Short mmCIF file of C-alpha atoms in Angstrom, two decimals:
data_model
loop_
_atom_site.label_atom_id
_atom_site.label_comp_id
_atom_site.label_asym_id
_atom_site.label_seq_id
_atom_site.Cartn_x
_atom_site.Cartn_y
_atom_site.Cartn_z
CA MET A 120 -29.22 39.20 -45.20
CA ILE A 121 -28.08 35.37 -46.42
CA ASN A 122 -24.87 37.55 -48.05
CA ALA A 123 -24.50 38.69 -44.48
CA LYS A 124 -24.51 34.97 -42.97
CA LEU A 125 -22.35 33.45 -45.65
CA LYS A 126 -19.72 36.12 -44.60
CA LYS A 127 -19.75 35.48 -41.41
CA SER A 128 -19.22 32.21 -41.96
CA LEU A 129 -16.56 33.24 -44.22
CA GLU A 130 -14.64 34.60 -41.37
CA ILE A 131 -14.96 31.50 -38.51
CA ASN A 132 -13.75 28.94 -41.93
CA PHE A 133 -11.56 31.30 -42.97
CA PRO A 134 -10.32 33.73 -40.52
CA LYS A 135 -7.66 36.17 -41.49
CA GLN A 136 -4.60 34.27 -41.05
CA ARG A 137 -5.69 31.30 -42.69
CA ARG A 138 -6.74 33.39 -46.03
CA MET A 139 -3.06 34.97 -45.94
CA SER A 140 -1.67 31.37 -46.15
CA PHE A 141 -3.86 29.93 -48.62
CA LEU A 142 -2.92 33.11 -50.50
CA ILE A 143 1.18 32.79 -49.56
CA ALA A 144 0.63 28.58 -50.77
CA LEU A 145 -0.85 30.16 -54.19
CA PHE A 146 1.93 33.01 -54.97
CA SER A 147 4.39 30.35 -54.23
CA LEU A 148 2.97 27.48 -56.43
CA LEU A 149 3.50 30.47 -59.06
CA ILE A 150 6.82 31.03 -58.45
CA TYR A 151 7.49 27.35 -59.06
CA ILE A 152 5.77 27.65 -62.34
CA CYS A 153 8.49 30.65 -63.34
CA LEU A 154 11.36 28.87 -61.88
CA TYR A 155 10.65 25.72 -63.61
CA SER A 156 9.89 26.65 -66.76
CA TYR A 157 12.02 29.60 -66.69
CA ILE A 158 15.19 28.89 -65.22
CA ASP A 159 16.28 25.80 -63.97
CA SER A 160 13.71 22.36 -62.84
CA THR A 161 16.27 21.84 -60.05
CA LEU A 162 16.00 24.94 -58.62
CA ALA A 163 12.11 24.67 -58.79
CA TYR A 164 12.22 21.53 -56.62
CA SER A 165 14.90 23.00 -54.60
CA TRP A 166 11.71 25.65 -53.79
CA ILE A 167 8.90 23.26 -53.42
CA PHE A 168 11.96 21.18 -50.98
CA GLY A 169 12.37 23.69 -48.88
CA LEU A 170 8.54 25.11 -48.84
CA LEU A 171 7.71 20.92 -47.65
CA VAL A 172 10.69 20.74 -45.26
CA GLY A 173 9.61 24.37 -43.62
CA PHE A 174 5.83 22.78 -43.68
CA THR A 175 6.60 20.22 -41.57
CA LEU A 176 9.67 21.57 -38.99
CA GLN A 177 7.27 24.58 -38.41
CA ARG A 178 3.75 21.98 -37.80
CA SER A 179 5.53 18.87 -36.04
CA ARG A 180 7.66 22.11 -33.93
CA ILE A 181 10.96 19.63 -34.85
CA CYS A 182 13.84 21.53 -33.58
CA PHE A 183 17.27 20.41 -34.37
CA THR A 184 19.20 22.47 -31.26
CA ALA A 185 16.66 21.40 -29.20
CA ALA A 186 16.99 17.61 -29.58
CA LEU A 187 21.03 17.82 -29.53
CA ARG A 188 19.62 19.98 -26.10
CA ASP A 189 16.70 18.70 -24.26
CA PRO A 190 18.59 15.32 -23.55
CA ILE A 191 20.66 16.66 -21.47
CA LEU A 192 19.57 19.11 -20.09
CA PHE A 193 15.79 18.29 -19.27
CA GLY A 194 15.51 14.52 -19.74
CA MET A 195 13.06 14.58 -22.38
CA THR A 196 13.77 12.57 -25.42
CA GLU A 197 10.99 11.84 -27.56
CA LEU A 198 12.35 14.95 -30.65
CA ALA A 199 16.09 13.64 -30.57
CA ARG A 200 14.43 9.84 -31.19
CA ALA A 201 11.81 10.87 -33.96
CA ILE A 202 15.18 12.36 -35.29
CA ILE A 203 16.75 9.01 -35.19
CA LEU A 204 13.64 7.70 -36.52
CA SER A 205 14.16 9.59 -39.43
CA LEU A 206 17.66 9.39 -40.05
CA PHE A 207 16.81 5.21 -39.86
CA ILE A 208 14.65 6.11 -42.46
CA MET A 209 16.50 7.95 -44.66
CA THR A 210 20.05 5.77 -44.11
CA ILE A 211 18.16 2.61 -45.93
CA GLY A 212 16.93 4.83 -47.90
CA TYR A 213 20.16 6.58 -49.47
CA PHE A 214 21.80 3.15 -48.78
CA LEU A 215 19.30 1.83 -51.62
CA ILE A 216 19.56 4.95 -53.94
CA GLN A 217 23.36 4.88 -53.40
CA ILE A 218 23.46 1.08 -54.35
CA TYR A 219 21.36 1.67 -57.32
CA GLN A 220 23.56 4.89 -58.21
CA LEU A 221 26.96 2.78 -58.54
CA SER A 222 25.24 -0.32 -60.67
CA GLN A 223 24.23 2.37 -62.74
CA GLY A 224 27.59 4.16 -63.17
CA LEU A 225 25.91 7.52 -61.89
CA PRO A 226 27.64 10.27 -59.21
CA LEU A 227 27.47 9.02 -55.81
CA PRO A 228 24.90 11.47 -53.64
CA GLY A 229 25.89 12.52 -50.12
CA ARG A 230 27.47 14.76 -48.01
CA PHE A 231 31.34 13.91 -47.60
CA VAL A 232 33.72 16.03 -46.16
CA THR A 233 37.56 15.19 -45.45
CA LEU A 234 38.29 14.06 -42.27
CA GLY A 235 39.93 16.33 -39.48
CA TRP A 236 40.08 18.28 -36.87
CA HIS A 237 38.78 20.86 -38.16
CA ILE A 238 34.92 18.87 -38.37
CA PRO A 239 35.09 18.21 -34.01
CA ILE A 240 36.32 22.45 -33.45
CA GLY A 241 33.83 23.49 -36.28
CA ALA A 242 30.83 21.48 -34.40
CA LEU A 243 31.58 22.77 -31.34
CA ILE A 244 32.02 26.50 -32.03
CA PHE A 245 28.50 25.84 -34.09
CA GLY A 246 27.19 24.16 -31.90
CA ILE A 247 27.98 26.87 -28.78
CA GLY A 248 26.73 29.37 -31.54
CA ALA A 249 23.55 27.49 -32.16
CA ALA A 250 22.54 27.28 -28.46
CA LEU A 251 23.34 31.05 -28.03
CA SER A 252 21.28 32.39 -30.82
CA GLY A 253 18.61 29.74 -29.94
CA GLY A 254 18.38 28.11 -32.99
CA CYS A 255 20.43 25.75 -35.48
CA ALA A 256 20.22 26.70 -38.95
CA SER A 257 16.93 25.37 -40.31
CA GLY A 258 15.85 26.20 -37.18
CA THR A 259 16.90 30.12 -37.33
CA LEU A 260 15.36 29.74 -40.95
CA VAL A 261 12.35 28.14 -39.92
CA ARG A 262 11.98 31.47 -36.70
CA ILE A 263 11.68 33.70 -39.02
CA GLY A 264 9.13 32.43 -40.91
CA GLU A 265 7.23 32.18 -37.62
CA GLY A 266 8.18 35.85 -37.68
CA PHE A 267 10.88 36.46 -34.72
CA ARG A 268 12.13 39.58 -35.72
CA LEU A 269 15.56 37.75 -32.91
CA GLN A 270 15.91 35.43 -35.70
CA TRP A 271 16.77 38.37 -38.90
CA ILE A 272 19.39 39.24 -36.77
CA ALA A 273 20.81 35.54 -35.89
CA LEU A 274 20.57 34.89 -39.59
CA LEU A 275 22.64 38.27 -40.23
CA GLY A 276 24.76 36.84 -37.65
CA PHE A 277 25.16 33.32 -40.01
CA ILE A 278 26.24 35.42 -42.82
CA PHE A 279 28.80 37.45 -40.99
CA GLY A 280 30.08 34.27 -39.63
CA SER A 281 29.75 32.30 -41.95
CA THR A 282 31.29 35.01 -44.76
CA HIS A 283 34.19 35.45 -42.14
CA GLY A 284 34.15 31.07 -41.63
CA ALA A 285 35.06 31.32 -45.68
CA TYR A 286 37.86 33.76 -45.64
CA ASP A 287 39.19 32.13 -43.17
CA GLY A 288 38.61 28.03 -44.45
CA ASP A 289 41.64 27.52 -45.70
CA ARG A 290 43.33 27.86 -42.99
CA TRP A 291 41.42 25.78 -41.13
CA TYR A 292 41.54 22.99 -44.29
CA ARG A 293 45.60 22.36 -43.53
CA LEU A 294 44.11 20.10 -40.59
CA PHE A 295 42.54 17.90 -43.92
CA THR A 296 43.82 14.28 -43.43
CA ASP A 297 44.06 12.09 -46.54
CA ILE A 298 40.73 10.02 -45.39
CA ASP A 299 39.68 12.42 -47.93
CA PHE A 300 36.29 10.52 -48.24
CA PRO A 301 35.16 8.47 -45.31
CA HIS A 302 32.06 6.80 -46.94
CA LEU A 303 31.70 3.94 -44.58
CA PRO A 304 30.74 1.11 -47.03
CA ASN A 305 34.58 2.72 -48.96
CA LEU A 306 36.00 2.34 -45.65
CA ILE A 307 34.52 -1.16 -43.91
CA GLY A 308 32.61 -2.34 -46.64
CA TRP A 309 28.73 -2.02 -46.93
CA ARG A 310 27.44 -4.64 -45.76
CA TRP A 311 29.41 -3.26 -42.30
CA ALA A 312 27.99 -0.42 -43.21
CA ILE A 313 24.86 0.12 -42.77
CA LEU A 314 24.84 -3.12 -40.20
CA ILE A 315 26.59 -1.20 -37.69
CA GLN A 316 25.18 2.27 -38.81
CA LEU A 317 21.70 0.76 -38.40
CA LEU A 318 22.82 -1.10 -34.90
CA LEU A 319 24.18 2.11 -33.76
CA LEU A 320 21.20 4.22 -34.34
CA ILE A 321 18.64 0.94 -32.95
CA ILE A 322 21.50 1.96 -29.64
CA LEU A 323 21.18 5.21 -29.41
CA TYR A 324 17.15 5.21 -29.64
CA VAL A 325 16.93 2.75 -27.29
CA LEU A 326 19.61 4.53 -25.07
CA ALA A 327 17.67 7.73 -25.76
CA TYR A 328 13.98 5.93 -24.25
CA LEU A 329 15.43 4.39 -21.12
CA TRP A 330 17.60 7.89 -20.28
CA GLU A 331 14.11 9.43 -20.66
CA LYS A 332 12.32 6.62 -17.91
CA TYR A 333 15.30 7.20 -15.94
CA LYS A 334 14.80 10.38 -16.28
CA PHE A 335 10.70 11.15 -15.50
CA GLY A 336 10.65 7.73 -13.01
CA MET B 498 -9.14 26.96 -26.05
CA SER B 499 -10.52 29.18 -24.27
CA GLY B 500 -10.39 33.47 -23.43
CA ARG B 501 -9.91 36.56 -26.34
CA LEU B 502 -9.98 34.11 -29.02
CA GLN B 503 -13.21 32.09 -28.40
CA SER B 504 -15.35 33.47 -31.17
CA LEU B 505 -12.91 33.72 -33.75
CA LYS B 506 -11.81 29.47 -33.18
CA ASP B 507 -14.30 27.56 -31.31
CA ASP B 508 -14.77 24.63 -32.80
CA LYS B 509 -18.24 23.85 -34.41
CA THR B 510 -18.97 22.02 -37.45
CA PHE B 511 -17.69 19.17 -38.37
CA TYR B 512 -15.12 20.54 -41.14
CA GLN B 513 -14.11 22.75 -38.30
CA LEU B 514 -13.63 19.78 -35.40
CA VAL B 515 -11.97 18.06 -38.42
CA ILE B 516 -9.07 21.71 -39.05
CA SER B 517 -8.87 22.16 -35.30
CA GLN B 518 -7.46 18.37 -35.22
CA ALA B 519 -5.76 17.85 -38.31
CA ILE B 520 -4.13 21.06 -38.52
CA ASP B 521 -4.34 23.81 -35.54
CA ARG B 522 -2.81 20.86 -33.04
CA PRO B 523 1.06 20.48 -33.60
CA TRP B 524 1.95 17.38 -35.45
CA PRO B 525 3.95 14.57 -32.90
CA TYR B 526 7.51 14.72 -33.54
CA TRP B 527 7.92 11.85 -34.90
CA PHE B 528 5.22 12.46 -37.81
CA GLY B 529 7.46 15.31 -38.28
CA GLY B 530 10.64 12.87 -38.41
CA ILE B 531 9.05 10.64 -40.94
CA LEU B 532 7.57 13.30 -43.13
CA LEU B 533 11.18 15.05 -43.11
CA ALA B 534 12.94 11.51 -44.30
CA LEU B 535 10.81 11.43 -47.42
CA PHE B 536 10.82 14.61 -48.93
CA ASN B 537 15.06 14.17 -48.10
CA LEU B 538 14.86 11.19 -50.08
CA LEU B 539 12.35 12.38 -52.67
CA TYR B 540 14.95 15.11 -53.53
CA VAL B 541 17.79 12.98 -53.56
CA ILE B 542 16.16 10.73 -55.75
CA ILE B 543 14.50 14.25 -58.03
CA THR B 544 17.83 16.17 -58.12
CA GLY B 545 20.39 14.23 -56.70
CA HIS B 546 21.63 16.59 -54.38
CA TYR B 547 21.69 16.33 -50.81
CA TRP B 548 20.42 18.60 -48.27
CA GLY B 549 22.15 21.95 -47.45
CA ILE B 550 21.99 25.06 -45.70
CA SER B 551 25.09 26.80 -44.83
CA ASN B 552 27.04 26.58 -47.72
CA ASN B 553 24.56 29.50 -49.31
CA LEU B 554 24.98 31.63 -46.54
CA ALA B 555 28.69 32.15 -47.11
CA ARG B 556 28.26 32.51 -51.16
CA TRP B 557 25.45 34.96 -50.52
CA GLY B 558 27.60 37.38 -47.68
CA ALA B 559 31.11 36.44 -50.22
CA TRP B 560 28.86 38.42 -53.55
CA VAL B 561 28.00 41.18 -51.42
CA LEU B 562 31.71 41.23 -50.75
CA GLU B 563 32.82 40.76 -54.05
CA LYS B 564 29.79 43.90 -54.86
CA VAL B 565 31.33 46.37 -52.73
CA GLY B 566 35.02 46.17 -54.24
CA VAL B 567 36.87 43.16 -51.84
CA ASN B 568 38.25 40.49 -54.14
CA SER B 569 36.18 38.10 -52.60
CA SER B 570 35.81 35.57 -54.74
CA GLN B 571 39.80 34.41 -55.16
CA TRP B 572 39.52 33.32 -52.23
CA ILE B 573 40.98 30.18 -51.18
CA VAL B 574 37.93 27.85 -50.10
CA TRP B 575 36.34 28.58 -53.17
CA THR B 576 38.22 25.23 -54.27
CA TYR B 577 36.94 23.30 -51.78
CA TYR B 578 33.56 24.47 -52.46
CA ASP B 579 31.89 26.56 -55.70
CA TYR B 580 31.74 30.11 -56.11
CA TYR B 581 28.74 31.29 -57.61
CA THR B 582 28.66 34.85 -59.37
CA GLU B 583 25.18 34.88 -59.51
CA PRO B 584 24.13 33.32 -55.89
CA TRP B 585 20.32 33.41 -56.98
CA LEU B 586 20.94 30.23 -59.07
CA ASP B 587 22.07 28.44 -55.97
CA LYS B 588 19.85 24.95 -55.29
CA GLN B 589 20.22 26.11 -51.83
CA THR B 590 18.93 29.94 -51.79
CA TRP B 591 15.68 28.45 -52.70
CA SER B 592 15.61 25.95 -51.02
CA ASN B 593 16.50 28.11 -47.66
CA LEU B 594 13.78 30.57 -48.53
CA GLY B 595 10.84 27.66 -49.21
CA ILE B 596 12.13 26.91 -45.12
CA ILE B 597 11.23 29.93 -44.36
CA ILE B 598 7.70 30.70 -46.95
CA GLY B 599 6.47 26.96 -46.50
CA ALA B 600 6.80 27.60 -42.26
CA LEU B 601 5.20 31.00 -42.41
CA ILE B 602 2.49 28.90 -44.81
CA ALA B 603 2.14 26.47 -42.01
CA ILE B 604 2.04 29.21 -38.85
CA LEU B 605 -0.63 31.40 -40.93
CA LEU B 606 -2.63 28.36 -41.36
CA THR B 607 -2.93 27.67 -37.80
CA GLN B 608 -3.84 31.28 -36.79
CA ASN B 609 -0.64 31.61 -34.59
CA PHE B 610 1.29 34.06 -36.83
CA LYS B 611 2.39 37.45 -34.53
CA LEU B 612 5.60 39.61 -35.40
CA LYS B 613 7.73 39.21 -32.67
CA GLY B 614 9.92 41.91 -30.88
CA ILE B 615 13.14 42.03 -29.53
CA LYS B 616 13.40 42.12 -25.81
CA ASP B 617 16.45 43.97 -24.80
CA LYS B 618 19.75 44.25 -25.77
CA LYS B 619 21.56 41.60 -24.34
CA GLN B 620 19.72 39.40 -26.14
CA PHE B 621 20.65 41.46 -28.81
CA ILE B 622 24.22 40.68 -28.64
CA MET B 623 24.07 37.48 -27.37
CA VAL B 624 22.15 36.12 -30.81
CA LEU B 625 24.05 38.21 -33.50
CA VAL B 626 26.89 36.68 -31.78
CA GLY B 627 25.46 32.59 -31.77
CA GLY B 628 24.94 34.00 -35.16
CA TRP B 629 28.50 34.95 -35.69
CA LEU B 630 29.80 31.62 -34.08
CA MET B 631 27.15 29.67 -35.84
CA GLY B 632 28.21 30.39 -39.36
CA TYR B 633 32.31 30.56 -38.74
CA GLY B 634 31.75 26.95 -37.24
CA SER B 635 29.65 25.58 -40.32
CA ARG B 636 32.51 26.99 -42.51
CA ILE B 637 35.29 25.26 -40.57
CA ALA B 638 33.63 21.82 -40.74
CA ILE B 639 32.30 22.47 -43.77
CA GLY B 640 28.46 22.08 -42.56
CA CYS B 641 26.14 22.77 -40.00
CA ASN B 642 23.41 20.47 -38.54
CA ILE B 643 22.26 20.03 -41.85
CA GLY B 644 24.66 19.12 -43.94
CA GLY B 645 26.96 18.33 -41.88
CA LEU B 646 24.87 15.82 -39.73
CA TYR B 647 21.71 15.06 -40.88
CA SER B 648 22.82 14.56 -44.69
CA SER B 649 26.16 13.56 -43.55
CA ILE B 650 24.70 11.24 -41.41
CA SER B 651 21.94 9.56 -42.91
CA SER B 652 24.41 9.83 -45.93
CA LEU B 653 26.69 6.97 -44.47
CA ALA B 654 29.42 9.62 -44.10
CA LEU B 655 31.58 9.11 -40.71
CA ASN B 656 32.19 12.43 -40.85
CA GLY B 657 28.50 13.48 -39.47
CA TRP B 658 29.47 10.74 -36.92
CA ILE B 659 31.99 12.35 -35.88
CA TYR B 660 30.00 15.77 -36.16
CA LEU B 661 27.32 14.72 -33.53
CA PRO B 662 29.18 14.21 -30.22
CA PHE B 663 30.91 17.76 -30.19
CA ALA B 664 27.78 19.18 -31.63
CA ILE B 665 26.06 18.11 -28.37
CA THR B 666 29.28 19.06 -26.02
CA GLY B 667 28.48 22.71 -28.18
CA VAL B 668 25.34 22.85 -27.63
CA TYR B 669 25.55 21.78 -23.49
CA PHE B 670 28.21 24.33 -23.41
CA GLY B 671 26.04 27.42 -24.91
CA ASN B 672 23.64 26.29 -22.79
CA LYS B 673 25.56 26.79 -19.83
CA ILE B 674 26.24 30.17 -21.06
CA ILE B 675 22.48 31.10 -21.03
CA MET B 676 21.99 29.79 -17.52
CA LYS B 677 25.04 31.67 -16.09
CA LEU B 678 24.55 34.77 -18.30
CA LEU B 679 20.26 34.79 -18.45
CA LEU B 680 18.65 33.18 -15.71
CA MET C 1087 0.57 34.85 -8.22
CA ASN C 1088 3.83 32.86 -9.46
CA ILE C 1089 3.50 34.52 -13.34
CA LEU C 1090 6.73 33.97 -15.66
CA ASP C 1091 6.97 36.27 -18.24
CA CYS C 1092 8.50 34.58 -21.00
CA ILE C 1093 7.74 36.76 -24.18
CA GLY C 1094 10.15 37.44 -26.61
CA GLU C 1095 12.48 34.75 -24.82
CA PRO C 1096 13.96 31.93 -26.78
CA CYS C 1097 14.06 28.35 -26.65
CA PRO C 1098 15.23 27.25 -23.72
CA LEU C 1099 14.81 29.39 -21.13
CA PRO C 1100 11.14 29.42 -20.70
CA LEU C 1101 11.42 26.31 -19.14
CA MET C 1102 14.39 26.29 -17.72
CA LYS C 1103 13.17 29.03 -15.61
CA VAL C 1104 10.33 27.01 -15.37
CA GLU C 1105 12.61 24.35 -14.08
CA LYS C 1106 13.80 26.44 -11.10
CA ARG C 1107 11.34 28.30 -10.07
CA ILE C 1108 8.91 25.15 -9.88
CA LYS C 1109 12.03 23.93 -7.68
CA ASP C 1110 10.60 26.53 -4.93
CA LEU C 1111 6.24 25.14 -5.26
CA ASN C 1112 4.53 23.59 -2.58
CA ARG C 1113 1.75 21.09 -3.88
CA GLY C 1114 -1.01 21.92 -5.40
CA ASP C 1115 0.69 25.62 -6.49
CA LYS C 1116 -0.13 27.29 -9.77
CA ILE C 1117 2.28 28.68 -11.59
CA TYR C 1118 1.35 31.14 -15.14
CA ILE C 1119 3.86 31.30 -18.02
CA GLU C 1120 3.02 33.38 -20.47
CA VAL C 1121 5.03 32.86 -23.81
CA ASP C 1122 5.20 33.24 -27.35
CA HIS C 1123 7.54 30.76 -28.63
CA THR C 1124 6.06 28.09 -30.80
CA CYS C 1125 8.54 25.98 -29.43
CA ALA C 1126 8.01 26.89 -25.52
CA MET C 1127 4.39 26.19 -25.90
CA THR C 1128 4.69 22.47 -26.62
CA ASN C 1129 8.34 22.56 -24.28
CA VAL C 1130 7.18 23.26 -21.34
CA PRO C 1131 3.61 21.30 -20.68
CA GLU C 1132 5.31 17.99 -22.43
CA TRP C 1133 7.83 18.41 -19.67
CA ALA C 1134 5.12 19.14 -17.11
CA ARG C 1135 3.59 16.29 -18.32
CA LYS C 1136 5.87 14.51 -18.35
CA ARG C 1137 6.46 15.18 -14.46
CA GLY C 1138 3.13 14.26 -13.63
CA TYR C 1139 2.23 17.75 -13.24
CA ASP C 1140 -1.53 19.90 -14.32
CA VAL C 1141 -0.99 21.40 -17.70
CA GLU C 1142 -3.48 23.81 -19.19
CA VAL C 1143 -2.24 25.50 -22.44
CA GLU C 1144 -4.70 28.74 -23.55
CA GLU C 1145 -4.20 31.03 -26.44
CA VAL C 1146 -4.45 34.29 -24.81
CA SER C 1147 -4.06 36.09 -28.53
CA PHE C 1148 -2.74 35.01 -31.95
CA GLY C 1149 0.89 33.55 -30.90
CA GLU C 1150 0.84 33.97 -27.81
CA TRP C 1151 -0.03 31.60 -24.79
CA LYS C 1152 -1.10 31.32 -21.35
CA ILE C 1153 0.57 28.11 -19.74
CA THR C 1154 -0.90 27.00 -16.27
CA VAL C 1155 1.22 24.49 -14.54
CA THR C 1156 -0.35 23.12 -10.99
CA LYS C 1157 2.90 21.18 -9.15
CA ARG C 1158 1.25 17.89 -7.80
#
């Protein structure tokens, strides 16, 4: 009698899918421990980082393609503004980290790509692909986790395309210019770099807000 | 919440109320954005690496080709970014897998998981072509929307700012194509 | 009955279809949208609320939603 009641309460409080999620979370922790103790701590941290990011992206429905698309197509900028806010925090954080790293003589963290026409062309192709496949790189991965069979195909295409692009890579990289370290502080100095970037983000945020006001009256 | 799931997801106790408010409801975008920034910063501080996705996919593709017999490890691109003879030792492999599993955990937690099918052939081909273009474009520009856009802009790199307007234009044209074909 | 079957359709399509269909509706008319895309499930209600329409989201099954939009 009590047992049945307990079972029912368990069923309501911890339904099947939720139980599965706890199980998978536990299993993920196990993988973390294995990675940390037997292979490499960086891989273990990457794994945890991926879990947290995937969880956050799914829970908050953040999709980068949507952030690029919704302002123009539908006039909705809430998501785009959230990304801008995120970039704002990231910029300040990265700025501090980079200054600290430099002062300690450590390597500068960040993503720097040699400038050239390959960036606009690649970005354009990437954008078209992201719109067609219904999700950017992170969106595709999140949606695979959500159970979309369609995104398996997208990932397959992504891998094919990446490999194809890698094969063609050196042909495109002839478009490289001399600016191989496009770090803004390197180009215009630390003070101007952070000032201009933060100002630009604020302007974009305000413009997005006004655009939505205009679109929805 | 009503309908068929009433008995399963009825909010009754305090515990269930908390769960339904904190977990079942999607987080606001801004909250996700802030969390995303914090996790990224922590990741950079701890490991010293930026967050990227698509380099890894090219490595896996090349690895498979290498196994099949194509001499893909000798491609010139690998002078621009590293080739891994064992791609499972690439940190991006693990962060990518983590994103998939993290999303799975999140959606199971809210009981919204459903294996969703493919509607028709047209959709199949479009998604395959879309994925292909996405991969090719991200290799040309050396970065997808994460490495080339999010991590670039936040690390004060000019290449991210160049990437942004063209990615927006690309997405716009892509949506025009969708409208023509499917609407 | 205005029913839009968007099961299995990726993100921009459901909202595009709603936007197109809702133009032909009169005030007070209802439109039902069936989606199984988590993104569209937040996207469509958000758009409709911003337009000032009445929105109701009902979970039909695990990961499937029925959105009711009443034009105002």
